[in-house]
């Protein structure tokens, strides 16, 4: 009799977004004429840059002719793309990454979710809290999280609280930990870590024999020239870190799907025999066995982001979103709210006013301003008391939402 | 200290294709003027159908305009595609599959490799032998295969030999088995199973409480009107089977990447509590947690295969490959070889002549005819003594290769 993976039954259901949808539906039924504005969105809304559109068309034409048709490509990505990544995303910042240390994929969600497969089932995982849920859920499925308590905390996960009190800078684990997921610029808090803070993590990982799973999906939003864009800008990281990068928020690829993961040849973990095994070879084996590469034409599209026009067009879109983030940030501050993030990230993380938890503020914002955001509690226990808004909306709608918050939100 | 998943160390290295490459290189160094023809290829070579090219261009344009831009789509596929699949691939054959029982993905390789995650780590897996290596390797990585012996057979896998002696029709397992991978039309043998044989498998699965993982990636190559294209054409299959389908060989998508998996709401496996849990909900959770959907534009391209022009164009390509398969089949028979497959599948599976094992025949074919194929031993122990050729090559090259085999291969 076939048996399921019981770990799946330990997942919490996708409560956050279904509960948001339920409350919106209820509100709209009661107020059919209210014009809702969604500022909770974590998805690109601007069109693909023209240079990418042009490259996609050219690649589609190639696929339609026998002489230029492409079948199976390299599972880990075409060299025409990995060479551009190595040069522009790393070389230009003084970091040496070889093209074959870059694994192109269909998205950072897949990579961040799948990478844990390379580790033993009893590895100890640390997560910042609040956190992007995929890091947790993929480890719950693999049996590394243990059992959830009544508040949804798993007994084998090491949580690293990120709150206003510590400047959203996660503390180092104070016990044994094998794998740590770090995401900077951070979703949802919008925080970044400077060079010294990243160095502290690399040094800790080297001494603890731990691996850093570094999610840099929002690096293109960094404005401060002193903030590293890659963990590999920190000395010693090649031995202890892998890095997830994505075109989703950099080039509007949330619906077009292309990303990459950097696994330096130097990063290792131990076999049960004690032998140090390079994660590079394991990830290569994982990807070549369970994945067949991102579509040729999508990789051609992604390549166009590295042309001068592509760079300029992508930069314009990022500035558009970051301008929205400033509009929100400034508006909320004027409205008397305490606001974090939004300077080096498209995410604004605000403190809910005294007396309101994050769902209470959700209802207040919905009822008084007809604006939808995301309750911080949806990202973890330490997200309680916070609320996420984003710069990914339409400019006019963002301005209208902020005007409503300023004029309608009751103090 | 981070520890790896030791199961990865139990994988056999990708010996087959690297050994083929090594022998080709050695041959070419010794015979620089020889014009090699590769008939071992399992990859599409004809261009994408015009209807698909047109749909891809239209979708690229949509992505370049703000009004029609698409961000994150449903992780399990757009309804515009799942409704077409339900109607054309199932409804037209008298099978009722709901659109939300269809999970669109980036490829059957991913789906076939990932689906095992839903089952317990101690589930017993049965595989036909010879077999597509992904079914085995993904289970080795998950720890279900046990340890390999000196001949590469894993001690926890139940092997179901498929040879000329049993007409490549796998025997039912004679002991406890929880999951069985079946692929028909079969890669590499080219065999198909008729309705009665499939019914026997469904009945067995129902009585054993097992799940059938049915790979129908080559269904479009079936010529015989009595051979089912889907396991769901067999009564009772909805409770015990899932089915993998792909556009790779149907519409030339090996480099364009789109496939789907059908998980009926009725198929269940047991939790440790004894409760029957629908695999549909588990796969939904797996895909929505670890995958972000196939690209919008690729799904638009795939949809075009269901237009009258798309159907006709895809059919023309399949006929092209099947004509090649007939050319190979007839030519090899004329050359005195014993040949299987190639009638309802693009794969020709031949018996190596007496005295030659599959690598011996590889060398003979390479040296005498300058033709490259795939040794059967690469697909498993029971592939020894066989050899795979395919219809996926260029027509003229295929004819030339067959002419050489007929004229140059020493008897």
PDB file of N, CA and C in Angstrom, chain B residues 211-245:
ATOM      1  N   UNK B 211       0.582   2.871  -6.831  1.00  0.00           N
ATOM      2  CA  UNK B 211       0.342   3.994  -7.736  1.00  0.00           C
ATOM      3  C   UNK B 211       1.154   3.775  -9.009  1.00  0.00           C
ATOM      4  N   UNK B 212       0.505   3.966 -10.161  1.00  0.00           N
ATOM      5  CA  UNK B 212       1.182   3.871 -11.456  1.00  0.00           C
ATOM      6  C   UNK B 212       1.610   5.272 -11.895  1.00  0.00           C
ATOM      7  N   UNK B 213       2.890   5.429 -12.166  1.00  0.00           N
ATOM      8  CA  UNK B 213       3.411   6.698 -12.686  1.00  0.00           C
ATOM      9  C   UNK B 213       3.613   6.463 -14.171  1.00  0.00           C
ATOM     10  N   UNK B 214       2.644   6.916 -14.962  1.00  0.00           N
ATOM     11  CA  UNK B 214       2.563   6.521 -16.368  1.00  0.00           C
ATOM     12  C   UNK B 214       3.098   7.637 -17.266  1.00  0.00           C
ATOM     13  N   UNK B 215       4.171   7.345 -17.963  1.00  0.00           N
ATOM     14  CA  UNK B 215       4.829   8.330 -18.819  1.00  0.00           C
ATOM     15  C   UNK B 215       4.365   8.104 -20.259  1.00  0.00           C
ATOM     16  N   UNK B 216       3.570   9.056 -20.755  1.00  0.00           N
ATOM     17  CA  UNK B 216       3.015   8.934 -22.105  1.00  0.00           C
ATOM     18  C   UNK B 216       3.616   9.993 -23.031  1.00  0.00           C
ATOM     19  N   UNK B 217       4.882  10.294 -22.827  1.00  0.00           N
ATOM     20  CA  UNK B 217       5.534  11.369 -23.588  1.00  0.00           C
ATOM     21  C   UNK B 217       5.514  11.121 -25.095  1.00  0.00           C
ATOM     22  N   UNK B 218       5.396   9.848 -25.491  1.00  0.00           N
ATOM     23  CA  UNK B 218       5.469   9.526 -26.926  1.00  0.00           C
ATOM     24  C   UNK B 218       4.123   9.121 -27.505  1.00  0.00           C
ATOM     25  N   UNK B 219       3.027   9.423 -26.815  1.00  0.00           N
ATOM     26  CA  UNK B 219       1.698   8.953 -27.257  1.00  0.00           C
ATOM     27  C   UNK B 219       1.370   9.412 -28.674  1.00  0.00           C
ATOM     28  N   UNK B 220       1.857  10.574 -29.089  1.00  0.00           N
ATOM     29  CA  UNK B 220       1.508  11.094 -30.411  1.00  0.00           C
ATOM     30  C   UNK B 220       2.076  10.236 -31.540  1.00  0.00           C
ATOM     31  N   UNK B 221       3.016   9.334 -31.198  1.00  0.00           N
ATOM     32  CA  UNK B 221       3.628   8.487 -32.213  1.00  0.00           C
ATOM     33  C   UNK B 221       2.861   7.189 -32.454  1.00  0.00           C
ATOM     34  N   UNK B 222       1.835   6.958 -31.654  1.00  0.00           N
ATOM     35  CA  UNK B 222       1.050   5.728 -31.809  1.00  0.00           C
ATOM     36  C   UNK B 222       0.306   5.759 -33.146  1.00  0.00           C
ATOM     37  N   UNK B 223       0.459   4.697 -33.946  1.00  0.00           N
ATOM     38  CA  UNK B 223      -0.199   4.602 -35.251  1.00  0.00           C
ATOM     39  C   UNK B 223      -1.401   3.656 -35.193  1.00  0.00           C
ATOM     40  N   UNK B 224      -1.279   2.649 -34.350  1.00  0.00           N
ATOM     41  CA  UNK B 224      -2.306   1.603 -34.259  1.00  0.00           C
ATOM     42  C   UNK B 224      -3.533   2.154 -33.518  1.00  0.00           C
ATOM     43  N   UNK B 225      -4.703   2.181 -34.173  1.00  0.00           N
ATOM     44  CA  UNK B 225      -5.874   2.796 -33.530  1.00  0.00           C
ATOM     45  C   UNK B 225      -6.355   2.061 -32.280  1.00  0.00           C
ATOM     46  N   UNK B 226      -5.923   0.825 -32.085  1.00  0.00           N
ATOM     47  CA  UNK B 226      -6.371   0.076 -30.904  1.00  0.00           C
ATOM     48  C   UNK B 226      -5.513   0.306 -29.667  1.00  0.00           C
ATOM     49  N   UNK B 227      -4.389   0.991 -29.827  1.00  0.00           N
ATOM     50  CA  UNK B 227      -3.498   1.198 -28.670  1.00  0.00           C
ATOM     51  C   UNK B 227      -3.918   2.472 -27.934  1.00  0.00           C
ATOM     52  N   UNK B 228      -4.207   2.384 -26.624  1.00  0.00           N
ATOM     53  CA  UNK B 228      -4.595   3.582 -25.869  1.00  0.00           C
ATOM     54  C   UNK B 228      -3.459   4.611 -25.828  1.00  0.00           C
ATOM     55  N   UNK B 229      -3.831   5.889 -25.881  1.00  0.00           N
ATOM     56  CA  UNK B 229      -2.856   6.971 -25.776  1.00  0.00           C
ATOM     57  C   UNK B 229      -2.654   7.380 -24.324  1.00  0.00           C
ATOM     58  N   UNK B 230      -3.621   7.040 -23.487  1.00  0.00           N
ATOM     59  CA  UNK B 230      -3.584   7.468 -22.088  1.00  0.00           C
ATOM     60  C   UNK B 230      -3.952   6.300 -21.190  1.00  0.00           C
ATOM     61  N   UNK B 231      -3.317   6.243 -20.036  1.00  0.00           N
ATOM     62  CA  UNK B 231      -3.697   5.223 -19.048  1.00  0.00           C
ATOM     63  C   UNK B 231      -5.149   5.432 -18.616  1.00  0.00           C
ATOM     64  N   UNK B 232      -5.638   6.679 -18.734  1.00  0.00           N
ATOM     65  CA  UNK B 232      -7.000   6.960 -18.282  1.00  0.00           C
ATOM     66  C   UNK B 232      -8.068   6.474 -19.262  1.00  0.00           C
ATOM     67  N   UNK B 233      -7.646   5.917 -20.397  1.00  0.00           N
ATOM     68  CA  UNK B 233      -8.600   5.239 -21.269  1.00  0.00           C
ATOM     69  C   UNK B 233      -9.000   3.883 -20.670  1.00  0.00           C
ATOM     70  N   UNK B 234      -8.281   3.477 -19.631  1.00  0.00           N
ATOM     71  CA  UNK B 234      -8.568   2.194 -18.991  1.00  0.00           C
ATOM     72  C   UNK B 234      -9.431   2.439 -17.755  1.00  0.00           C
ATOM     73  N   UNK B 235     -10.489   1.702 -17.650  1.00  0.00           N
ATOM     74  CA  UNK B 235     -11.423   1.853 -16.520  1.00  0.00           C
ATOM     75  C   UNK B 235     -10.719   1.602 -15.192  1.00  0.00           C
ATOM     76  N   UNK B 236     -10.979   2.475 -14.248  1.00  0.00           N
ATOM     77  CA  UNK B 236     -10.404   2.285 -12.915  1.00  0.00           C
ATOM     78  C   UNK B 236      -9.073   2.986 -12.705  1.00  0.00           C
ATOM     79  N   UNK B 237      -8.500   3.544 -13.786  1.00  0.00           N
ATOM     80  CA  UNK B 237      -7.173   4.148 -13.667  1.00  0.00           C
ATOM     81  C   UNK B 237      -7.184   5.432 -12.842  1.00  0.00           C
ATOM     82  N   UNK B 238      -8.308   6.140 -12.839  1.00  0.00           N
ATOM     83  CA  UNK B 238      -8.360   7.414 -12.106  1.00  0.00           C
ATOM     84  C   UNK B 238      -8.014   7.261 -10.625  1.00  0.00           C
ATOM     85  N   UNK B 239      -8.225   6.063 -10.079  1.00  0.00           N
ATOM     86  CA  UNK B 239      -7.967   5.858  -8.641  1.00  0.00           C
ATOM     87  C   UNK B 239      -6.511   5.472  -8.353  1.00  0.00           C
ATOM     88  N   UNK B 240      -5.757   5.112  -9.399  1.00  0.00           N
ATOM     89  CA  UNK B 240      -4.427   4.544  -9.122  1.00  0.00           C
ATOM     90  C   UNK B 240      -3.299   5.111  -9.991  1.00  0.00           C
ATOM     91  N   UNK B 241      -3.622   6.041 -10.915  1.00  0.00           N
ATOM     92  CA  UNK B 241      -2.568   6.456 -11.841  1.00  0.00           C
ATOM     93  C   UNK B 241      -2.437   7.969 -11.932  1.00  0.00           C
ATOM     94  N   UNK B 242      -1.210   8.406 -12.211  1.00  0.00           N
ATOM     95  CA  UNK B 242      -0.962   9.765 -12.682  1.00  0.00           C
ATOM     96  C   UNK B 242      -0.278   9.618 -14.036  1.00  0.00           C
ATOM     97  N   UNK B 243      -0.363  10.647 -14.864  1.00  0.00           N
ATOM     98  CA  UNK B 243       0.174  10.523 -16.227  1.00  0.00           C
ATOM     99  C   UNK B 243       1.027  11.742 -16.578  1.00  0.00           C
ATOM    100  N   UNK B 244       2.214  11.467 -17.136  1.00  0.00           N
ATOM    101  CA  UNK B 244       3.111  12.522 -17.605  1.00  0.00           C
ATOM    102  C   UNK B 244       2.966  12.664 -19.118  1.00  0.00           C
ATOM    103  N   UNK B 245       2.765  13.902 -19.576  1.00  0.00           N
ATOM    104  CA  UNK B 245       2.671  14.188 -21.006  1.00  0.00           C
ATOM    105  C   UNK B 245       3.604  15.348 -21.327  1.00  0.00           C
TER     106      UNK B 245
END
